PDB file of C-alpha atoms in Angstrom:
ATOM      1  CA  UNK V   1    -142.679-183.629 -17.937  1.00 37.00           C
ATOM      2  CA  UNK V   2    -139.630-184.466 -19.715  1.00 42.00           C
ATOM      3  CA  UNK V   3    -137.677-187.349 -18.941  1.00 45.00           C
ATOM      4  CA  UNK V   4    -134.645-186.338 -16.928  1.00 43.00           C
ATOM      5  CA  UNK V   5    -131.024-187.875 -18.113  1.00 50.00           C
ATOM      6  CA  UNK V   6    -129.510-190.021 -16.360  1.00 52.00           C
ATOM      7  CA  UNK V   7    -126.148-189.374 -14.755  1.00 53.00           C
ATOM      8  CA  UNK V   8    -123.151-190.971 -16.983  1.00 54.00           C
ATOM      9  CA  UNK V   9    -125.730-191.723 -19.353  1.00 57.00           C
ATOM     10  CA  UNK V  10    -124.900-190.490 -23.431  1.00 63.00           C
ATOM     11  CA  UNK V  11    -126.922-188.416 -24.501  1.00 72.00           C
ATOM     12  CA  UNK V  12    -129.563-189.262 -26.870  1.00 89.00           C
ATOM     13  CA  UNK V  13    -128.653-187.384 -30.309  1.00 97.00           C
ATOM     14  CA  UNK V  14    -131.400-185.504 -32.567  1.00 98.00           C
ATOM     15  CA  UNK V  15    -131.490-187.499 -35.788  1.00 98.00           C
ATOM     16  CA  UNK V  16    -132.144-185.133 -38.551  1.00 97.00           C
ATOM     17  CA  UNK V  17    -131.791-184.113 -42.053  1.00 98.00           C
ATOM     18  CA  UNK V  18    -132.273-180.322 -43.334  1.00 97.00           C
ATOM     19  CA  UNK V  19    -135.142-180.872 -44.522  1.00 97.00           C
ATOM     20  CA  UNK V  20    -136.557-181.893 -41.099  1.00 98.00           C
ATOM     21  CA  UNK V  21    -134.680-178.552 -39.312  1.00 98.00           C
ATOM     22  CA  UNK V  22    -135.821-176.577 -41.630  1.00 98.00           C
ATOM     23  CA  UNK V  23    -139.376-177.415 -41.340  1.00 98.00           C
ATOM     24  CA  UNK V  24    -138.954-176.839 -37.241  1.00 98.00           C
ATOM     25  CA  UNK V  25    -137.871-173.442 -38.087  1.00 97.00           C
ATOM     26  CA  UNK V  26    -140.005-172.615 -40.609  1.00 97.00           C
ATOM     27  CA  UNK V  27    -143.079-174.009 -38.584  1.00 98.00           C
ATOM     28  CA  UNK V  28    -143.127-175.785 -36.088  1.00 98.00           C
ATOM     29  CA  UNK V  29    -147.081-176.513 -36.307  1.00 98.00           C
ATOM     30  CA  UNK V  30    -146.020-177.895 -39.835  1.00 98.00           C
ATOM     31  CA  UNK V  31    -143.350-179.738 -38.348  1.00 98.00           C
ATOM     32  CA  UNK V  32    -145.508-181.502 -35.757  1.00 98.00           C
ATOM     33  CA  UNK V  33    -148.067-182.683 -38.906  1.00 97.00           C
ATOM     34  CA  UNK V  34    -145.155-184.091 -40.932  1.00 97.00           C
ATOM     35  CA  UNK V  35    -143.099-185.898 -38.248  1.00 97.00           C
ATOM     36  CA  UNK V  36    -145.191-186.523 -35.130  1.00 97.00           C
ATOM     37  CA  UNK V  37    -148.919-186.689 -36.141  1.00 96.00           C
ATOM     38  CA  UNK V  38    -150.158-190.485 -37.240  1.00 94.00           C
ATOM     39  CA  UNK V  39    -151.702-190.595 -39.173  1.00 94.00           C
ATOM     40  CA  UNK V  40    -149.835-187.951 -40.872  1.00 93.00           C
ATOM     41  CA  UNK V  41    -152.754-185.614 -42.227  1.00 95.00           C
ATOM     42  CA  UNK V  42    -153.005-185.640 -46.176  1.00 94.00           C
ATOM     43  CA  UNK V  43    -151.546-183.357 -48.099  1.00 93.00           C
ATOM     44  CA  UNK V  44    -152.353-180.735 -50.728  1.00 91.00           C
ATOM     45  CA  UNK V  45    -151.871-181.412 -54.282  1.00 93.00           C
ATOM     46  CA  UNK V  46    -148.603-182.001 -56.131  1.00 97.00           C
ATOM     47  CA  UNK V  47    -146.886-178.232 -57.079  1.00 98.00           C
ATOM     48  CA  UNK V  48    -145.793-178.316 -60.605  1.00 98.00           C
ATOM     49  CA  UNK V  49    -142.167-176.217 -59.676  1.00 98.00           C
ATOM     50  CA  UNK V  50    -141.487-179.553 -57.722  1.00 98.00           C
ATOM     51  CA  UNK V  51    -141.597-181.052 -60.826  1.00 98.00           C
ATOM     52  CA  UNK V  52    -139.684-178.965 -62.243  1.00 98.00           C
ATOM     53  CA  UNK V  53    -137.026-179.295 -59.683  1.00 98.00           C
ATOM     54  CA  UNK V  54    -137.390-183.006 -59.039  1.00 98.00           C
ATOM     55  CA  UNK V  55    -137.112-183.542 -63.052  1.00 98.00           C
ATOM     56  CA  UNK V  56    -134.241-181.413 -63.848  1.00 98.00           C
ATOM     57  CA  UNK V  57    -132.160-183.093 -60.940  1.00 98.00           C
ATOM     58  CA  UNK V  58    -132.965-186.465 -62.012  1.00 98.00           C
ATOM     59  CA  UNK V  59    -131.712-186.132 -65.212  1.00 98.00           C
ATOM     60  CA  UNK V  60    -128.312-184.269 -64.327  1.00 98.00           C
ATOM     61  CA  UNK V  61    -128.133-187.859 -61.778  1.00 98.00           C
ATOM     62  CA  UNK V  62    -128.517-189.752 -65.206  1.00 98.00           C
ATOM     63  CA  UNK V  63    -126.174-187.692 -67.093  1.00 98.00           C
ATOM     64  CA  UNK V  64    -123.443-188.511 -64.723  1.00 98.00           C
ATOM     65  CA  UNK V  65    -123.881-191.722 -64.653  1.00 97.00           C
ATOM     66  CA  UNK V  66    -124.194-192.238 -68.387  1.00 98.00           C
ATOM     67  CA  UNK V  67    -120.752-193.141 -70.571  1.00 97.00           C
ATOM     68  CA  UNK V  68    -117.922-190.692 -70.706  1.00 96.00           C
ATOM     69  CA  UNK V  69    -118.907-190.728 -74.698  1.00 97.00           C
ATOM     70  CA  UNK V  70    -122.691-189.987 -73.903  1.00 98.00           C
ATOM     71  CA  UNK V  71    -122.327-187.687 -71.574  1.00 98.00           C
ATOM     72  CA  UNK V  72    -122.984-184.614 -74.460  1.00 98.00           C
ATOM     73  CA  UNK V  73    -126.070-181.853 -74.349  1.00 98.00           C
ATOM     74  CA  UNK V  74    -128.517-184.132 -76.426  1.00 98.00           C
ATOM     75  CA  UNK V  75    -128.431-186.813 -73.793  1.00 98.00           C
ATOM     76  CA  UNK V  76    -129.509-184.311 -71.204  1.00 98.00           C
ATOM     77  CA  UNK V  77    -132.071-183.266 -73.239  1.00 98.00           C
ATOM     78  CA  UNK V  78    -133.046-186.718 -73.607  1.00 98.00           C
ATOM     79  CA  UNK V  79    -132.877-187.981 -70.439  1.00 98.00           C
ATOM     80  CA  UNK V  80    -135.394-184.854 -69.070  1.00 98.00           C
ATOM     81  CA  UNK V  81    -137.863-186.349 -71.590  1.00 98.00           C
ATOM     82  CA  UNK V  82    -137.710-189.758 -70.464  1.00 98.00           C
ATOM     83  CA  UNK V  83    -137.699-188.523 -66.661  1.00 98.00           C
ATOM     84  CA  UNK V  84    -140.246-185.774 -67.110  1.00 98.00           C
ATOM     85  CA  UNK V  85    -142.831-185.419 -63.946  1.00 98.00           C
ATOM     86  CA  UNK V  86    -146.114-184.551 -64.970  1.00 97.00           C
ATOM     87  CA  UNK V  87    -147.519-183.537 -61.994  1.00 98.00           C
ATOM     88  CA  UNK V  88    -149.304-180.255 -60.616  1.00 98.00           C
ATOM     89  CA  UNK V  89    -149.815-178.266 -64.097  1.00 98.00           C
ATOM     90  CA  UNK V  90    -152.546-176.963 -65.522  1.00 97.00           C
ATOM     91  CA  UNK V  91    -153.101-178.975 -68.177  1.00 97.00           C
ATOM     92  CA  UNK V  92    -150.854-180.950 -70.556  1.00 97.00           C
ATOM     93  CA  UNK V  93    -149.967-177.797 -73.036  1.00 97.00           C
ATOM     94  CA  UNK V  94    -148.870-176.438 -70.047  1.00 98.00           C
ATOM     95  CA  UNK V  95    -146.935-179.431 -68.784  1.00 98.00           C
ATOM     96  CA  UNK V  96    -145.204-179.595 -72.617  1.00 98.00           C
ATOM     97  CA  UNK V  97    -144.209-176.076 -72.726  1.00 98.00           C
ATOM     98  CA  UNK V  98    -142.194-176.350 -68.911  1.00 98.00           C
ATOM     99  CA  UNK V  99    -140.642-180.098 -70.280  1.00 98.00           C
ATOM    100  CA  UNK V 100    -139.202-178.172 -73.002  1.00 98.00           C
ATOM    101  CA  UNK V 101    -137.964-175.284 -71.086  1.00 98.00           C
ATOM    102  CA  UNK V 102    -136.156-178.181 -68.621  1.00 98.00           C
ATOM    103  CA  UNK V 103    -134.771-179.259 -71.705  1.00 98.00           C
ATOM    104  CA  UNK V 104    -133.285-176.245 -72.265  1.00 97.00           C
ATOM    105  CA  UNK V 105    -131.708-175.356 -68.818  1.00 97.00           C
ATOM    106  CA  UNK V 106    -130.309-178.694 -68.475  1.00 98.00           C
ATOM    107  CA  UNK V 107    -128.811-178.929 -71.892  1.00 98.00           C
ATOM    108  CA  UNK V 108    -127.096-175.289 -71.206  1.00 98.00           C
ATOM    109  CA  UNK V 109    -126.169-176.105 -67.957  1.00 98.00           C
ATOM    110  CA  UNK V 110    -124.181-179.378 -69.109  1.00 98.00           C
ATOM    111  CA  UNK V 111    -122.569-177.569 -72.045  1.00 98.00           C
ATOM    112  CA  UNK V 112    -120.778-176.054 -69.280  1.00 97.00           C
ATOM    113  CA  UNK V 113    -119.266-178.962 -67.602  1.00 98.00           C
ATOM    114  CA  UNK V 114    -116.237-180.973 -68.372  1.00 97.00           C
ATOM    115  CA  UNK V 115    -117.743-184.469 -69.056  1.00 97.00           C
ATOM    116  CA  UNK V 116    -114.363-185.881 -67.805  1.00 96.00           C
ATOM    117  CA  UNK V 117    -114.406-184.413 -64.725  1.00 96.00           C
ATOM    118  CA  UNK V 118    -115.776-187.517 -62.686  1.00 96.00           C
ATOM    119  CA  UNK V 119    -116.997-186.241 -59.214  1.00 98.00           C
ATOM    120  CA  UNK V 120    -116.787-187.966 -56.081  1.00 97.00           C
ATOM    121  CA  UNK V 121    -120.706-188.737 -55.392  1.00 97.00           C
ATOM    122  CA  UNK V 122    -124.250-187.893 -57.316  1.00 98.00           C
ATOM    123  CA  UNK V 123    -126.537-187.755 -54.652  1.00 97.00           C
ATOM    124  CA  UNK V 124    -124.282-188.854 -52.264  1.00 97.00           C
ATOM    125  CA  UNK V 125    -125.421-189.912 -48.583  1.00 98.00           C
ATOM    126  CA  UNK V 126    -123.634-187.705 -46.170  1.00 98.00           C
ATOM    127  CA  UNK V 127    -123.604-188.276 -42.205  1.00 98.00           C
ATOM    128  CA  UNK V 128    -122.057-187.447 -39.331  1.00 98.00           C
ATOM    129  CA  UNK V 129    -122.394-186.819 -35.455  1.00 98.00           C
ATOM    130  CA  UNK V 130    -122.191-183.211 -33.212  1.00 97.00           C
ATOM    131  CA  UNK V 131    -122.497-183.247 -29.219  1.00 95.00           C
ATOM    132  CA  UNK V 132    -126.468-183.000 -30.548  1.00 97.00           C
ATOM    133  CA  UNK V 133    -127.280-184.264 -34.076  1.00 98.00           C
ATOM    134  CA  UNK V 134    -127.200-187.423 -35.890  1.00 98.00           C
ATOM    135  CA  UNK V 135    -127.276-185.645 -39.282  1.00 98.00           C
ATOM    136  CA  UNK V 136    -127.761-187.140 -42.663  1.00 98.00           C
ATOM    137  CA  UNK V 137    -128.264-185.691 -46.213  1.00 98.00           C
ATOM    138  CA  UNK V 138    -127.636-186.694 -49.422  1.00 98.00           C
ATOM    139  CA  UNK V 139    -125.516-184.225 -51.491  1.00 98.00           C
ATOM    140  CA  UNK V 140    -126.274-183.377 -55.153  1.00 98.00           C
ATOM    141  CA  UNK V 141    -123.187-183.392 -56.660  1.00 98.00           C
ATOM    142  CA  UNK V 142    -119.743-184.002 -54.457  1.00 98.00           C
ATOM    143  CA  UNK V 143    -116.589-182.901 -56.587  1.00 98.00           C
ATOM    144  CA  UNK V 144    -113.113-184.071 -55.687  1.00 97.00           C
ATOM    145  CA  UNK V 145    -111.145-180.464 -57.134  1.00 96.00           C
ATOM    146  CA  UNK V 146    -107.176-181.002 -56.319  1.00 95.00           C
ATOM    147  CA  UNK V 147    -107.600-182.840 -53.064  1.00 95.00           C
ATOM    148  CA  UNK V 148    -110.342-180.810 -51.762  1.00 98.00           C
ATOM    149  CA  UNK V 149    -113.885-181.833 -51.975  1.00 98.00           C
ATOM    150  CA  UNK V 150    -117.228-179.026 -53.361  1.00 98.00           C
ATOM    151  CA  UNK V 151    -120.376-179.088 -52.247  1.00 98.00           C
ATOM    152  CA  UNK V 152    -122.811-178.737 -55.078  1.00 98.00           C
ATOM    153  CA  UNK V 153    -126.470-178.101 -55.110  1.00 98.00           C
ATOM    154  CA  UNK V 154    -128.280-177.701 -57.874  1.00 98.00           C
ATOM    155  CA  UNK V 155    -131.213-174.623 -57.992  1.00 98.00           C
ATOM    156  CA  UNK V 156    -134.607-174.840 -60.187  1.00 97.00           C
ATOM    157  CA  UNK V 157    -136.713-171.751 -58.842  1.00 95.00           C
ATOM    158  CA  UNK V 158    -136.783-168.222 -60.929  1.00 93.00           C
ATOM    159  CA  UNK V 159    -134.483-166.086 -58.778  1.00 93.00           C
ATOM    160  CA  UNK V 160    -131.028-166.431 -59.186  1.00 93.00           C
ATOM    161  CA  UNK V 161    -129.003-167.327 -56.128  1.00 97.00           C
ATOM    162  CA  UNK V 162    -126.292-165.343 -54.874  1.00 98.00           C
ATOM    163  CA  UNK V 163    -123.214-165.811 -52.652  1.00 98.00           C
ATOM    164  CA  UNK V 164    -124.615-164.712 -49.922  1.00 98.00           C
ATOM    165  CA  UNK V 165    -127.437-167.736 -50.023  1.00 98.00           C
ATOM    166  CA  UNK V 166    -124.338-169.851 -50.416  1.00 98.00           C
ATOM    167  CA  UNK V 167    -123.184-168.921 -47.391  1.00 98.00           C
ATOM    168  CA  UNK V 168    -125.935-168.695 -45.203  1.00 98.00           C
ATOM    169  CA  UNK V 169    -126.988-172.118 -45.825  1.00 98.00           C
ATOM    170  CA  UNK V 170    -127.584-174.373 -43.114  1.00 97.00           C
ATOM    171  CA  UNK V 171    -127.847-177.669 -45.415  1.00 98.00           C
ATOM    172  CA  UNK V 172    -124.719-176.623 -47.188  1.00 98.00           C
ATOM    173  CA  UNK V 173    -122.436-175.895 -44.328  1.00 98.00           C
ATOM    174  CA  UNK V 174    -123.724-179.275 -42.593  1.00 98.00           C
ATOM    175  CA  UNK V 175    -123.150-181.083 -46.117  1.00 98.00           C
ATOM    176  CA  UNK V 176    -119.566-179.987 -46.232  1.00 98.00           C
ATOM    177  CA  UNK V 177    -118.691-180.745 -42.364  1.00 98.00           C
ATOM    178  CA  UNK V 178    -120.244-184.161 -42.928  1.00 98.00           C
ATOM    179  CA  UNK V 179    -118.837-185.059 -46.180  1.00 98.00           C
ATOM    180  CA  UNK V 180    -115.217-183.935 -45.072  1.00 98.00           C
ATOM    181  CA  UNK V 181    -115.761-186.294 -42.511  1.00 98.00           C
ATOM    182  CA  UNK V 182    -116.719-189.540 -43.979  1.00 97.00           C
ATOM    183  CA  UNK V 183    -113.908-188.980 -47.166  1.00 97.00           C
ATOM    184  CA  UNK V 184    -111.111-187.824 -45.067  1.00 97.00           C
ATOM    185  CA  UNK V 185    -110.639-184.784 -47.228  1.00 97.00           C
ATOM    186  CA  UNK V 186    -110.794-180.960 -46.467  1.00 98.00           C
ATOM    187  CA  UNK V 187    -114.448-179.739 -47.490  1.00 98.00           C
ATOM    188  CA  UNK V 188    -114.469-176.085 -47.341  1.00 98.00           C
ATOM    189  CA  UNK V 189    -116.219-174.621 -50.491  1.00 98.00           C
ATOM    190  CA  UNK V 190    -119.582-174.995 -50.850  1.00 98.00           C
ATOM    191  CA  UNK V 191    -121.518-173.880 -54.650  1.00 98.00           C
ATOM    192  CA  UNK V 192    -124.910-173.277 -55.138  1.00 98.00           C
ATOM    193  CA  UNK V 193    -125.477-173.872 -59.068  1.00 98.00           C
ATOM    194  CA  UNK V 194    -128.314-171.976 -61.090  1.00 98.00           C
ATOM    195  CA  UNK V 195    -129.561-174.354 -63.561  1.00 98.00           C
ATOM    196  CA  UNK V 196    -131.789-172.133 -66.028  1.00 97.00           C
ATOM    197  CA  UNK V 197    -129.257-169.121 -66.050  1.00 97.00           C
ATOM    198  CA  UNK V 198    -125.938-171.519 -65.423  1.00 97.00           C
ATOM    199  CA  UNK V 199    -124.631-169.359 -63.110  1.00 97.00           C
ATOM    200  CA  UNK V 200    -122.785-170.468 -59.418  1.00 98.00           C
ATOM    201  CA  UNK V 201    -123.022-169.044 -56.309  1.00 98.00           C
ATOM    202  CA  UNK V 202    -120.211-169.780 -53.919  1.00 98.00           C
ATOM    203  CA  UNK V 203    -119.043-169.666 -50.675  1.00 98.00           C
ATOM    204  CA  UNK V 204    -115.807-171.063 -48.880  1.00 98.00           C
ATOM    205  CA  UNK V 205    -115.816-172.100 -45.050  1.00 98.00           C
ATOM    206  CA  UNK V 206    -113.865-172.070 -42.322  1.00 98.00           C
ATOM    207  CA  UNK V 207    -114.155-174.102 -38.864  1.00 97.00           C
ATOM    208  CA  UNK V 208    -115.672-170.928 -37.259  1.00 98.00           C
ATOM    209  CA  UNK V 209    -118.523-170.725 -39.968  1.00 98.00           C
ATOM    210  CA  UNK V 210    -119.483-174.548 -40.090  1.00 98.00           C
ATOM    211  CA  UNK V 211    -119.129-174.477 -35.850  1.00 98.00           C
ATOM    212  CA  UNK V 212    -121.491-171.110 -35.915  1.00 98.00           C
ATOM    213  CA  UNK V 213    -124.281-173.508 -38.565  1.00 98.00           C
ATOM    214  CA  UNK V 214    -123.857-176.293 -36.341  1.00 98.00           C
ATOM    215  CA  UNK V 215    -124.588-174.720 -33.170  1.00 98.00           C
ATOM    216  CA  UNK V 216    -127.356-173.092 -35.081  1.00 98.00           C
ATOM    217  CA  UNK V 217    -129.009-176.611 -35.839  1.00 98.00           C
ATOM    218  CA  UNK V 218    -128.287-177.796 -32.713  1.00 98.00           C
ATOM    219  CA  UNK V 219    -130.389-174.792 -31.067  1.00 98.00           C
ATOM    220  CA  UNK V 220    -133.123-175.828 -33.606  1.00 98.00           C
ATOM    221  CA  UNK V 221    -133.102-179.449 -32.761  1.00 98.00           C
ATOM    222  CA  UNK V 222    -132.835-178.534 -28.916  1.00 97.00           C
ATOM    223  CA  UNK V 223    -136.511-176.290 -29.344  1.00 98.00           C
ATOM    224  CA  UNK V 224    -137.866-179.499 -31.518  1.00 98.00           C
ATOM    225  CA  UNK V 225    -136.381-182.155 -28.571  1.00 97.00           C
ATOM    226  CA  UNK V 226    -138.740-179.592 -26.035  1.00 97.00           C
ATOM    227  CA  UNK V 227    -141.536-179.108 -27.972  1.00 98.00           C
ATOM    228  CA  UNK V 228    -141.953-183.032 -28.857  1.00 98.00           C
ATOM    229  CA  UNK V 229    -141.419-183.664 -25.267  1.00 97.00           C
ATOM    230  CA  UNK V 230    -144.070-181.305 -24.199  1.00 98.00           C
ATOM    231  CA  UNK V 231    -146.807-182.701 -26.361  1.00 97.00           C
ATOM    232  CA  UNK V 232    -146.059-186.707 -25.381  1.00 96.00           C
ATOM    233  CA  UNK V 233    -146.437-185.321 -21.308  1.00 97.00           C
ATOM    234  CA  UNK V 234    -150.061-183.830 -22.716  1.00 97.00           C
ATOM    235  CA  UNK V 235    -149.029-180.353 -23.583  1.00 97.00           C
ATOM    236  CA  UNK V 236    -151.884-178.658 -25.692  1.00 97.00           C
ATOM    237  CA  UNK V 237    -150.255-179.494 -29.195  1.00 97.00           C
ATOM    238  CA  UNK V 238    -150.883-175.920 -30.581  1.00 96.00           C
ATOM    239  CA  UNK V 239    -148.852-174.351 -27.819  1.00 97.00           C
ATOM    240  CA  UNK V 240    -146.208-176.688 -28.221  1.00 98.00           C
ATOM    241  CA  UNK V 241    -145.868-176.188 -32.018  1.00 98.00           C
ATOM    242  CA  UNK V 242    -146.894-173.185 -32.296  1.00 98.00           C
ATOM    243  CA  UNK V 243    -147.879-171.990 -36.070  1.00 97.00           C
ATOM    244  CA  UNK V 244    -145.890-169.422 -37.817  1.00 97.00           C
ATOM    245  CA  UNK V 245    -147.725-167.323 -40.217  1.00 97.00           C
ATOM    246  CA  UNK V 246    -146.191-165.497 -43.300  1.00 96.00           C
ATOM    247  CA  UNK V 247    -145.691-165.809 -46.313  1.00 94.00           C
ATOM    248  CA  UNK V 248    -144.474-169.013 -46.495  1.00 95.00           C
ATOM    249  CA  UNK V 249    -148.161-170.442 -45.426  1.00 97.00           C
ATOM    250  CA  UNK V 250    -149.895-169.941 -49.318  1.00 96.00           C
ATOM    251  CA  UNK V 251    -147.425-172.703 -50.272  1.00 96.00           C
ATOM    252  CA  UNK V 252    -147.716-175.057 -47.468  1.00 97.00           C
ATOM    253  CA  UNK V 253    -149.062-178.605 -48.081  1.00 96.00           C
ATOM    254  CA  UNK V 254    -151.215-178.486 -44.893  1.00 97.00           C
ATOM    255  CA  UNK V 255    -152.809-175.231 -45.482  1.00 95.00           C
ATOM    256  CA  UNK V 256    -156.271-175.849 -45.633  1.00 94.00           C
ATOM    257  CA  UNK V 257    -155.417-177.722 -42.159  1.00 95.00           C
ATOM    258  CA  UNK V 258    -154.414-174.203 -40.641  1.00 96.00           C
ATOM    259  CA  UNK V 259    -156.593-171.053 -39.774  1.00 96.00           C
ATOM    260  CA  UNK V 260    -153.964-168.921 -39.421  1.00 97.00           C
ATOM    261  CA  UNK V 261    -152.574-170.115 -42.432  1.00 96.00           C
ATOM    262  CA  UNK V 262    -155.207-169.515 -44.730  1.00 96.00           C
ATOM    263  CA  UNK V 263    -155.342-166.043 -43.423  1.00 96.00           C
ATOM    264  CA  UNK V 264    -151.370-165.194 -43.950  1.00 95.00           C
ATOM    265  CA  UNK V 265    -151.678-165.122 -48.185  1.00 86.00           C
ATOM    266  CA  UNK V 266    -153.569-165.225 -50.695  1.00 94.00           C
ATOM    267  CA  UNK V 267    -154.428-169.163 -52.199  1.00 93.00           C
ATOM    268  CA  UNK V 268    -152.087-170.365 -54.786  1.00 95.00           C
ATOM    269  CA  UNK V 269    -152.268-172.603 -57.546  1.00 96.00           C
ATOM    270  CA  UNK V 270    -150.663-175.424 -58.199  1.00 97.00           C
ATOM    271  CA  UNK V 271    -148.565-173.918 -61.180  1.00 97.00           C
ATOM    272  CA  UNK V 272    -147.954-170.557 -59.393  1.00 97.00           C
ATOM    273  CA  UNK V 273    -144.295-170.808 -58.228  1.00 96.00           C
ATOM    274  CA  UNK V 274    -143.253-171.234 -61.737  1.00 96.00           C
ATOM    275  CA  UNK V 275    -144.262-168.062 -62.995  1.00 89.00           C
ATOM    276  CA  UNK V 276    -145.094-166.768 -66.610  1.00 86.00           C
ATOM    277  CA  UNK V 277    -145.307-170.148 -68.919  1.00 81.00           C
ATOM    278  CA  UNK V 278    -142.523-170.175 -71.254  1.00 85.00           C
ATOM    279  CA  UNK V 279    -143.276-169.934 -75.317  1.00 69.00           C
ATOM    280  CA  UNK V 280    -143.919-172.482 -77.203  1.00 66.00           C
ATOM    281  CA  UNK V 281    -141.531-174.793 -77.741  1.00 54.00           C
ATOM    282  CA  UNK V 282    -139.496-175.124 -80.853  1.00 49.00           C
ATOM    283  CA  UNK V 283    -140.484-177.671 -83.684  1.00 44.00           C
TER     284      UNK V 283
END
């Protein structure tokens, strides 16, 4: 049974990123095979929109950090070529073809910024503490716009984003709260940025909206706390972390681990999420 707490006693906090609370709420079978199981079971292959994502985001890092004087589309191009991922595609053609379309969202994305406008953090660590969470994160991009600070998190994936995700956002709102915080400086606006299409999706907070997200991740972390604590007093781990089929399960990592999985969607490969290949790229 779970261990009771002890009278004037503080109460042990649920350390989390949103990575972790999402995967609870997501799954919280999947959850369970990522945090608690050791060994950890192996995962599936490497997905090639990961790739994607993980090399346009390195290279907008680099670009910030480069030289005011460097900081100009060819760089970005550049820099995507030197940090390219070549991991879950078909085969190399295929590979090429996707580098060369990252070059081209990243070098239209940064013709749209103002090289001079230094922000505050590139993948900046965020924390802070709630009555229930140690949270930490690490922002994309933290802007410092007159005396206010932005949330901004850069998107990869084929469907634009819209205000609406902006708002809605758990990671988002807990980025802002967090990073207000630590700075000292009102956080309210939170942006969502579209690399391929360069457009923004935006949302601005209030102390009612980032109190109704943390109570929301505190509810999550409070069903994680129980379910942990059920399985360590020798709860039957599948009722404890339950699976959660849908549609979700054709791109999970443990999927071949998972009967009920396999039997939500159809198998995907590697290369699916990205959708039809781009042309060939330009000589």
């Amino acid at each position: 049974m779970a261990q009771m707490e002890l009278a004037g006693m503080p109460r042990r906090l649920f350390a989390c990123t949103p990575s972790r609370l999402a995967a609870f709420e997501d799954c919280p079978r999947r959850y369970r095979m990522i945090y608690l199981d050791r060994p950890r079971p192996p995962k599936g292959p490497p997905w090639a929109h990961t790739s994607v994502g993980v090399s346009v985001h390195n290279a907008l890092r680099r670009w910030w950090e480069e030289r005011f004087e460097r900081r100009i589309p060819l760089r970005a191009a550049e820099l995507l070529r030197l940090g390219w991922v070549d991991e879950g595609f078909r085969d190399p053609e295929q590979s090429q073809r996707w580098r060369e379309r990252g070059v081209q969202m990243v070098r239209g994305y940064v013709a749209g910024l103002d090289p001079a406008a230094e922000p505050r953090g590139v993948e900046r660590s965020v924390a802070t503490r709630t009555e229930a969470l140690a949270f930490s994160g690490r922002v994309d991009r933290l802007d410092d716009r007159d005396g206010e600070l932005v949330v901004v998190d850069y998107k990869t994936g084929r469907r634009p984003v819209t205000d609406d995700d902006a708002r809605t956002s758990p990671a988002l709102a807990l980025y802002a709260l967090a990073a207000g915080r630590m700075l000292r400086q009102p956080c309210r606006r939170v942006e969502l940025h579209h690399v391929p299409t360069s457009t923004i999706a935006v949302a601005e907070h209030t102390e009612g909206s980032i109190a109704r997200h943390v109570r929301r991740a505190e509810s999550v972390a409070a069903d994680a706390v129980a379910a942990t604590e059920a399985l360590r007093a020798g709860g039957d781990p599948d009722e404890a972390f339950p699976p959660r089929p849908g549609s979700l399960c054709s791109w999970c990592d443990f999927r071949r681990l998972c009967p009920q999985g396999q039997a939500a969607g159809p198998v995907r490969q590697a290369w699916d999420a990205l959708g039809e290949d781009p042309g060939p790229a330009a000589p």
